[in-house]
mmCIF file of C-alpha atoms and ligand atoms in Angstrom:
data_model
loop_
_atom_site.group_PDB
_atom_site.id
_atom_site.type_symbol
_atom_site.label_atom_id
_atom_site.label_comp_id
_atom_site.label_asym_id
_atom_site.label_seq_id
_atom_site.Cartn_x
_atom_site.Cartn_y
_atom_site.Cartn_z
ATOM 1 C CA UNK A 1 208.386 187.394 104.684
ATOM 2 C CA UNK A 2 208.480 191.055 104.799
ATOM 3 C CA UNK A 3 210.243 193.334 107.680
ATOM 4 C CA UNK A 4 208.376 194.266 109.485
ATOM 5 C CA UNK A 5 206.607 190.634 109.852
ATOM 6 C CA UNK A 6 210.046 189.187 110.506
ATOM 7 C CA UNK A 7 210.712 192.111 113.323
ATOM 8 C CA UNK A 8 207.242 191.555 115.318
ATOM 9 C CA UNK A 9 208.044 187.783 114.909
ATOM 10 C CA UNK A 10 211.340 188.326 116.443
ATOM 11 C CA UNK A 11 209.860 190.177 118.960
ATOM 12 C CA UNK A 12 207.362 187.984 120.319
ATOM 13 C CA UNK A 13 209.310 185.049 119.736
ATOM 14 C CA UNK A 14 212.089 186.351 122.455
ATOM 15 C CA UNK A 15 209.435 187.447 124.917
ATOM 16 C CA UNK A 16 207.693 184.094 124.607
ATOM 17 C CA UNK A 17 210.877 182.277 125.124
ATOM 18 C CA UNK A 18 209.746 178.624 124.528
ATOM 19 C CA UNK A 19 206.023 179.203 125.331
ATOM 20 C CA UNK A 20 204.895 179.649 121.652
ATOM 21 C CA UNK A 21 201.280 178.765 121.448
ATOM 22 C CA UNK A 22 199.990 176.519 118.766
ATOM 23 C CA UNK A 23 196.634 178.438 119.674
ATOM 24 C CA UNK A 24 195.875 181.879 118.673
ATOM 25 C CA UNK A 25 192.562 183.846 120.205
ATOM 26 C CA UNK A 26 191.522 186.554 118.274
ATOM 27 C CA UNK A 27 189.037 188.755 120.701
ATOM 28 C CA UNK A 28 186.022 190.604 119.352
ATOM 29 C CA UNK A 29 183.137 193.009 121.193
ATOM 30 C CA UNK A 30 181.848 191.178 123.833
ATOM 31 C CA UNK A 31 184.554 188.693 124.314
ATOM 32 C CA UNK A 32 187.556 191.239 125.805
ATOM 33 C CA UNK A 33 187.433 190.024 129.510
ATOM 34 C CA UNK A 34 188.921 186.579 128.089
ATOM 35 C CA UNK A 35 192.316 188.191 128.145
ATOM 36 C CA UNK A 36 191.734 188.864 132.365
ATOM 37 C CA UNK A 37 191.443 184.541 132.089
ATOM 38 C CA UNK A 38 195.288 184.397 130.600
ATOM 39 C CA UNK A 39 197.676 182.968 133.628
ATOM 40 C CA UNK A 40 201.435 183.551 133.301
ATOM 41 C CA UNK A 41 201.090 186.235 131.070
ATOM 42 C CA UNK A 42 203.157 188.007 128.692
ATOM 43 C CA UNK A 43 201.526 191.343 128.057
ATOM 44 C CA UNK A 44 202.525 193.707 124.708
ATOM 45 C CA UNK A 45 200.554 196.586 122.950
ATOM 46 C CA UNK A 46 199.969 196.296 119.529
ATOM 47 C CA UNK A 47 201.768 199.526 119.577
ATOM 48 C CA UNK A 48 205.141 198.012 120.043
ATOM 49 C CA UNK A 49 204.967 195.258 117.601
ATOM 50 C CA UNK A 50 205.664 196.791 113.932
ATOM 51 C CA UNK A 51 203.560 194.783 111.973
ATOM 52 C CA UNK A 52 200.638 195.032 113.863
ATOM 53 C CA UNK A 53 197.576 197.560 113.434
ATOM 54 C CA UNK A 54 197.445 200.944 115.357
ATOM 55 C CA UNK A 55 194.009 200.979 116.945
ATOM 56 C CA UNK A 56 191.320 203.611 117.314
ATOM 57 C CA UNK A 57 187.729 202.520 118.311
ATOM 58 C CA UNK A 58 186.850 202.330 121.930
ATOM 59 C CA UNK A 59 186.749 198.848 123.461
ATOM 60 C CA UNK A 60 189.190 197.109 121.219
ATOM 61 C CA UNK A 61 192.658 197.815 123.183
ATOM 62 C CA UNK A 62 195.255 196.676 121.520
ATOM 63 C CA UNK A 63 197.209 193.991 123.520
ATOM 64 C CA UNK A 64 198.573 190.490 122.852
ATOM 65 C CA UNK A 65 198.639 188.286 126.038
ATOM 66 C CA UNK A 66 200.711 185.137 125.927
ATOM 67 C CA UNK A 67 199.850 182.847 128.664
ATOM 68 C CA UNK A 68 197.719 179.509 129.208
ATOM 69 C CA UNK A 69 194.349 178.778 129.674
ATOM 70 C CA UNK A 70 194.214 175.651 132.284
ATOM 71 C CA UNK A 71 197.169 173.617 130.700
ATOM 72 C CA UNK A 72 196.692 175.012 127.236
ATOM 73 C CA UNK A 73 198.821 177.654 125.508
ATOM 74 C CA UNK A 74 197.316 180.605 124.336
ATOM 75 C CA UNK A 75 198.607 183.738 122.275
ATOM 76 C CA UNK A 76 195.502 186.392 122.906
ATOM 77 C CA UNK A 77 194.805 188.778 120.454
ATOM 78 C CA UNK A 78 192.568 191.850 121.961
ATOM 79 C CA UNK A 79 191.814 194.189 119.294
ATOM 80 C CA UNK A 80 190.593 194.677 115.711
ATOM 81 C CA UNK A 81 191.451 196.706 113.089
ATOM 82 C CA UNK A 82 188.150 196.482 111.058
ATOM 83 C CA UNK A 83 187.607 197.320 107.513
ATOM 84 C CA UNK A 84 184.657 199.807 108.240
ATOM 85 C CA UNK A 85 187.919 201.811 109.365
ATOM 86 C CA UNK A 86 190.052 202.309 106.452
ATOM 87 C CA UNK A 87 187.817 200.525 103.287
ATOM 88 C CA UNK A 88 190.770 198.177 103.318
ATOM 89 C CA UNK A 89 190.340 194.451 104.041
ATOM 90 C CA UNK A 90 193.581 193.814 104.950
ATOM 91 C CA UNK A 91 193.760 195.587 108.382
ATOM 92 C CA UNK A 92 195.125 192.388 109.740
ATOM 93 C CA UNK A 93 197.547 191.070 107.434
ATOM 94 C CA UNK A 94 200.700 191.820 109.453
ATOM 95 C CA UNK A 95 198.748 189.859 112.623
ATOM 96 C CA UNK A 96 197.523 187.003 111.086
ATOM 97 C CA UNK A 97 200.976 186.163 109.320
ATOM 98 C CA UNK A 98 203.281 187.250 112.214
ATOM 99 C CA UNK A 99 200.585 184.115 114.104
ATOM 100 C CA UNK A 100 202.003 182.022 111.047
ATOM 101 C CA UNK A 101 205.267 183.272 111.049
ATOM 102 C CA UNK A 102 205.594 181.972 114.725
ATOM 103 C CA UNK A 103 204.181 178.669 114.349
ATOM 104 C CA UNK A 104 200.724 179.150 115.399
ATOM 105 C CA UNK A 105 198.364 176.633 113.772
ATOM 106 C CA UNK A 106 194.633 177.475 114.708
ATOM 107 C CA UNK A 107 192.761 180.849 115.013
ATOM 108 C CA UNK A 108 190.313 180.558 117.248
ATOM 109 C CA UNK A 109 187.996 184.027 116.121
ATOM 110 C CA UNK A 110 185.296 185.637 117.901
ATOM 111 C CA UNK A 111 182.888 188.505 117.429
ATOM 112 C CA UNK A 112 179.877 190.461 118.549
ATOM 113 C CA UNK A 113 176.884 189.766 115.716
ATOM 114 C CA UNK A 114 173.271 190.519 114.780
ATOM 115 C CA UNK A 115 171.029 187.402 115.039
ATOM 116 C CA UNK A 116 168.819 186.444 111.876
ATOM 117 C CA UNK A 117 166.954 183.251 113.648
ATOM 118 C CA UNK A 118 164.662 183.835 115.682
ATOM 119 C CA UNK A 119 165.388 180.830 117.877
ATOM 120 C CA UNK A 120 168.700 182.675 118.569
ATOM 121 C CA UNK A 121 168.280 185.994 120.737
ATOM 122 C CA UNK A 122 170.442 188.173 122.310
ATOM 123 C CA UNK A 123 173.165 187.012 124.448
ATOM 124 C CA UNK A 124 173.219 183.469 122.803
ATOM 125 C CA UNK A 125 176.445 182.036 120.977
ATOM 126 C CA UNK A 126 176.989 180.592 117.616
ATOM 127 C CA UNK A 127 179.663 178.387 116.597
ATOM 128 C CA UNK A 128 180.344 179.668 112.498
ATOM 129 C CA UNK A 129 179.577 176.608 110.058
ATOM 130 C CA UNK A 130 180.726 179.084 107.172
ATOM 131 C CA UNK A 131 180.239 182.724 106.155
ATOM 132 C CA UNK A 132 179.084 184.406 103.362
ATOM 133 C CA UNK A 133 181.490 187.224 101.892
ATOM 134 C CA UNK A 134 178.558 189.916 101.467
ATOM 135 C CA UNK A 135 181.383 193.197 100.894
ATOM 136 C CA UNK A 136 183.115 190.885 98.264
ATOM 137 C CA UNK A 137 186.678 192.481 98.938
ATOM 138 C CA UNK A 138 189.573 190.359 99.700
ATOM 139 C CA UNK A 139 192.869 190.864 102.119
ATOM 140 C CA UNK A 140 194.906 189.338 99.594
ATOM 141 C CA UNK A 141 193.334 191.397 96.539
ATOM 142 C CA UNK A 142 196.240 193.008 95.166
ATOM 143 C CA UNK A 143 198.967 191.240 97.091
ATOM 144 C CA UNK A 144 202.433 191.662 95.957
ATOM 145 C CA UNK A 145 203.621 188.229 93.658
ATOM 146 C CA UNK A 146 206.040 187.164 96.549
ATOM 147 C CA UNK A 147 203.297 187.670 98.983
ATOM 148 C CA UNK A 148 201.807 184.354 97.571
ATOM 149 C CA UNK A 149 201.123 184.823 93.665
ATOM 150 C CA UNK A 150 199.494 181.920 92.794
ATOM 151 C CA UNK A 151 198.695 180.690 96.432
ATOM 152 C CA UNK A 152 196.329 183.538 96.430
ATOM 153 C CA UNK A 153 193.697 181.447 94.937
ATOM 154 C CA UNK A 154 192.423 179.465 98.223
ATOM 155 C CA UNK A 155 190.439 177.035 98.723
ATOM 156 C CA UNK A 156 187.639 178.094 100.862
ATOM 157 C CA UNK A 157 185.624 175.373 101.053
ATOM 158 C CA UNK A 158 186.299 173.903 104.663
ATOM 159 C CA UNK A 159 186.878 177.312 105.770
ATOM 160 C CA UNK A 160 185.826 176.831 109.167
ATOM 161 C CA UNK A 161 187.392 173.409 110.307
ATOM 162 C CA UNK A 162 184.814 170.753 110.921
ATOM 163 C CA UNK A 163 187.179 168.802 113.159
ATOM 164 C CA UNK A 164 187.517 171.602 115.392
ATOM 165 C CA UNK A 165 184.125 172.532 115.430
ATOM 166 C CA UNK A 166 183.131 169.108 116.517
ATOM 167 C CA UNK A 167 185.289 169.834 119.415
ATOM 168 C CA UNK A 168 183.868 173.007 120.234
ATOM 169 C CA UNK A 169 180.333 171.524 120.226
ATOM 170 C CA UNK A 170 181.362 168.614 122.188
ATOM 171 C CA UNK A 171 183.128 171.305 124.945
ATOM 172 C CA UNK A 172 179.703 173.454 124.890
ATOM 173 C CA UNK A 173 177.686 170.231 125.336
ATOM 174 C CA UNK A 174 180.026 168.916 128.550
ATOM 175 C CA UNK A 175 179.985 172.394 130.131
ATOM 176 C CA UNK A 176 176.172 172.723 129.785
ATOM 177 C CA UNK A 177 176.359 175.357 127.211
ATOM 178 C CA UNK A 178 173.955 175.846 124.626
ATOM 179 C CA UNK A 179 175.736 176.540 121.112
ATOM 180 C CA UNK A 180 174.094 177.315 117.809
ATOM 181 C CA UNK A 181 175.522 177.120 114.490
ATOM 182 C CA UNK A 182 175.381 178.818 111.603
ATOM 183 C CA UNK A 183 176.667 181.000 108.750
ATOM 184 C CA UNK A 184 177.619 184.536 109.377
ATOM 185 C CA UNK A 185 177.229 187.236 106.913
ATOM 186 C CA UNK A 186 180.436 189.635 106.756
ATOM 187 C CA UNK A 187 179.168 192.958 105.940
ATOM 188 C CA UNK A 188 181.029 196.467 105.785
ATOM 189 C CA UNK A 189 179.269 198.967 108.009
ATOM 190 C CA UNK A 190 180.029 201.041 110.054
ATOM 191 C CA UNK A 191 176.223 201.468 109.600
ATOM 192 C CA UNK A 192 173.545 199.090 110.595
ATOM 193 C CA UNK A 193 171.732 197.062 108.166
ATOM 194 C CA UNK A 194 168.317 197.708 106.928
ATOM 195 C CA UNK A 195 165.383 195.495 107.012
ATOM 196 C CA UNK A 196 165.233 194.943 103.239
ATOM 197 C CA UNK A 197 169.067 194.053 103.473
ATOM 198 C CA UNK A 198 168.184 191.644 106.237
ATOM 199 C CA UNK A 199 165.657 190.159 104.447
ATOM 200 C CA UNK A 200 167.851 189.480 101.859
ATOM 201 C CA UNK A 201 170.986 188.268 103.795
ATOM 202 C CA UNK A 202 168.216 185.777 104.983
ATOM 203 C CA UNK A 203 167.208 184.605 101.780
ATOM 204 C CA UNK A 204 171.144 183.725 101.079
ATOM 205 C CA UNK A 205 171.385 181.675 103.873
ATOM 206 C CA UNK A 206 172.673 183.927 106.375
ATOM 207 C CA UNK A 207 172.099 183.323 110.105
ATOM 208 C CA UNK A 208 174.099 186.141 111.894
ATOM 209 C CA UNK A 209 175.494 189.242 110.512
ATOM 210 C CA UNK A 210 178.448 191.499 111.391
ATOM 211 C CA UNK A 211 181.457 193.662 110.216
ATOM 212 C CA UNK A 212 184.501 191.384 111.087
ATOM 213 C CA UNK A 213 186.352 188.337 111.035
ATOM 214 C CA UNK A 214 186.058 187.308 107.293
ATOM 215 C CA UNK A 215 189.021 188.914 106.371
ATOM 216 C CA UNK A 216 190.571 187.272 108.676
ATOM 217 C CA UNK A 217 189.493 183.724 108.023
ATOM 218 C CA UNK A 218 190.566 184.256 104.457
ATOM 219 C CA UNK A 219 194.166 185.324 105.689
ATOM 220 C CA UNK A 220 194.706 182.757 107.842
ATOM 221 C CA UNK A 221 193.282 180.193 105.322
ATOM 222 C CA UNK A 222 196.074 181.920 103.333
ATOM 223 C CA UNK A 223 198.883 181.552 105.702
ATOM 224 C CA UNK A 224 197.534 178.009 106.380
ATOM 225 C CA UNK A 225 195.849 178.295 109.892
ATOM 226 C CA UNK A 226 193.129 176.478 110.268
ATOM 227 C CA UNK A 227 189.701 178.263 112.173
ATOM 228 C CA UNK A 228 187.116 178.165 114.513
ATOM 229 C CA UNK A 229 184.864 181.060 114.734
ATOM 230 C CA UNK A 230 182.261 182.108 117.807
ATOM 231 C CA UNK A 231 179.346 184.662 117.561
ATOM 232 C CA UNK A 232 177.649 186.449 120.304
ATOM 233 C CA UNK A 233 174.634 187.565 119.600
ATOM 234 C CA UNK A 234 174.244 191.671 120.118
ATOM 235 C CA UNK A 235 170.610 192.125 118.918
ATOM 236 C CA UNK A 236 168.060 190.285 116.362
ATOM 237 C CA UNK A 237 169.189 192.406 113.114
ATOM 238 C CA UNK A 238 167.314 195.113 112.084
ATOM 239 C CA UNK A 239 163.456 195.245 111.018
ATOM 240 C CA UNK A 240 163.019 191.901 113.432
ATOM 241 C CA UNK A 241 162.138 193.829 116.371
ATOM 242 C CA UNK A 242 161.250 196.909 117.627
ATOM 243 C CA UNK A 243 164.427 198.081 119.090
ATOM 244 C CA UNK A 244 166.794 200.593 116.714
ATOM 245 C CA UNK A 245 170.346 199.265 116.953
ATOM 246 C CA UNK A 246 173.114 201.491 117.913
ATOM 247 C CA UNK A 247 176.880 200.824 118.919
ATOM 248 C CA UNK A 248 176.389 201.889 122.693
ATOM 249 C CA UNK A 249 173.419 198.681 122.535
ATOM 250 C CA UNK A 250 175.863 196.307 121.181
ATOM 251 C CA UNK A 251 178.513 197.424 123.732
ATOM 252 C CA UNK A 252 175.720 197.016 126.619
ATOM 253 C CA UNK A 253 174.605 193.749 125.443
ATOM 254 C CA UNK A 254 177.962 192.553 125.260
ATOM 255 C CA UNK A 255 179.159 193.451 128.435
ATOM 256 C CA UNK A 256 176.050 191.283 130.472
ATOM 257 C CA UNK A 257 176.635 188.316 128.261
ATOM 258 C CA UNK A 258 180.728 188.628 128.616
ATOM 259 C CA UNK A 259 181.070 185.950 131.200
ATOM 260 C CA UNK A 260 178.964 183.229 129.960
ATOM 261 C CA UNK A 261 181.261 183.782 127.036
ATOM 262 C CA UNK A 262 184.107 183.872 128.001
ATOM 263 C CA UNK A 263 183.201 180.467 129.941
ATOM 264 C CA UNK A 264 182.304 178.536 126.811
ATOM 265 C CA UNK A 265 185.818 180.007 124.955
ATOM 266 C CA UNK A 266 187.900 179.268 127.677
ATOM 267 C CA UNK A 267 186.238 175.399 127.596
ATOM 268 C CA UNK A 268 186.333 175.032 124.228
ATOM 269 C CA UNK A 269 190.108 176.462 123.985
ATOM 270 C CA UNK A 270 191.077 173.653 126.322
ATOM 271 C CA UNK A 271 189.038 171.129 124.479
ATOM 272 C CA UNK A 272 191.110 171.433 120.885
ATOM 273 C CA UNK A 273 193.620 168.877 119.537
ATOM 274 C CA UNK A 274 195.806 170.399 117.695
HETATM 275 N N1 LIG B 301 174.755 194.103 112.167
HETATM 276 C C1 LIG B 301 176.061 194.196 111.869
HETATM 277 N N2 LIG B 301 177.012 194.048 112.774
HETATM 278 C C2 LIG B 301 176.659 193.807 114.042
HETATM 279 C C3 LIG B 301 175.310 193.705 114.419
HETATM 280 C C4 LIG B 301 174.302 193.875 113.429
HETATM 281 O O1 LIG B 301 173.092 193.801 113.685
HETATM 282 N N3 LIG B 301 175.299 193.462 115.764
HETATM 283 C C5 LIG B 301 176.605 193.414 116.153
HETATM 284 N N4 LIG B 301 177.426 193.611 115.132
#
């Protein structure tokens, strides 16, 4: 374990006392006001915990929030450090092992996307059945021997745990929620797509696209996590309607589905067994 993983473990570890979650939430666009649903929390910034990323796009602040959800434990994760950033995939190394480091054994990951079924429109939610790596770059590309050397070479066939996914769809089904799933392309930005590359992401199987979480998944499959993964659904992606996407439309979009997502994640948090 490096330093500065083994300091920000150390850290959180002695403001968490004995309250270490099993379950970690990491919080995309869309999904923030989840971390206003944390009781008896624990609030850090990112800022103060070494091995974690420093933050610069609006709406991604930047705080862990250790409390519970109902009787469950939760370690919130609000903010992203995304690859359309830097061109590096491993933005979120430090997080995703500290999480392993302290014991945490599911990453529950969510994230604002562009819909490619037309059955699923804007606002709605998809539970990830798998994803397609579109950018082709890895988080653990280039990783130093000790940092895994042959462990590098993951499995990544039951990315996306089925057994928690069945709970997930059996929490959306008891709370009245309707769920899609489906396979979410990862794709670099920070631009939008264009039609032809929509078109094509469809014809690979794709059913949501958007510029996160991937790299994640593949660390924590690394580390040994196991993961669940929610969409919300922005806009259809581009050349299916008429609308041209922009940032400030995902933002908007977002915001007025927020609380009917953050009602199915806090239900299907307190629906895992772990
Ligand atoms: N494409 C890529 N990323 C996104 C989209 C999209 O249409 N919507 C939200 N994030």
């Amino acid at each position: 374990m490096n330093d500065a993983i083994a300091q920000t473990a150390a850290v959180l570890q002695q403001r968490l006392a004995a309250r270490v979650p099993k379950i970690a939430v990491l919080l995309g666009t869309g999904w923030g006001p989840f971390a206003d649903a944390v009781q008896d929390a624990v609030t850090l910034p990112y800022a103060e915990l070494p091995a974690f990323p420093r933050l610069a796009i609006g709406g991604h602040a930047g705080l862990v929030k250790a409390g519970r959800i109902g009787n469950t434990d939760v370690i919130v994760l609000a903010g992203r450090k995304h690859s359309y950033e830097t061109g590096d995939a491993d933005g979120m190394k430090g997080v995703i092992r500290t999480l392993a480091a302290l014991g945490v054994q599911v990453l529950v990951q969510t994230n604002a996307a562009g819909s490619l079924d037309a059955q699923m429109r804007p606002g709605g939610l998809m539970l990830i059945s798998d994803h397609i790596n579109v950018v082709q770059r890895s988080p653990l590309a280039g990783a130093a021997l000790d940092e895994g050397g042959d462990k590098r070479f993951i499995d990544m066939s039951t990315a996306y745990c089925a057994t928690l996914r069945a709970q997930a769809r059996a929490a959306a089904q008891a709370a009245g929620q309707p769920l899609h799933e489906g396979v979410y392309a990862w794709v670099l930005g920070p631009q939008f797509e264009t039609p032809a590359e929509i078109r094509m992401l469809r014809l690979l199987g794709a059913d949501a696209v958007g510029m996160s979480t991937v790299p994640e998944t593949i660390l924590a499959r690394h580390a040994g996590l196991r993961v669940l993964g929610l969409s919300l659904m922005t806009n259809m992606a581009a050349g299916m309607e008429a609308e041209t996407l922009s940032h400030a439309h995902t933002m908007a979009t977002a915001g007025a589905a927020s609380a009917r997502a953050v009602k199915l994640l806090s239900a299907v948090v307190q629906a895992l067994e772990i």
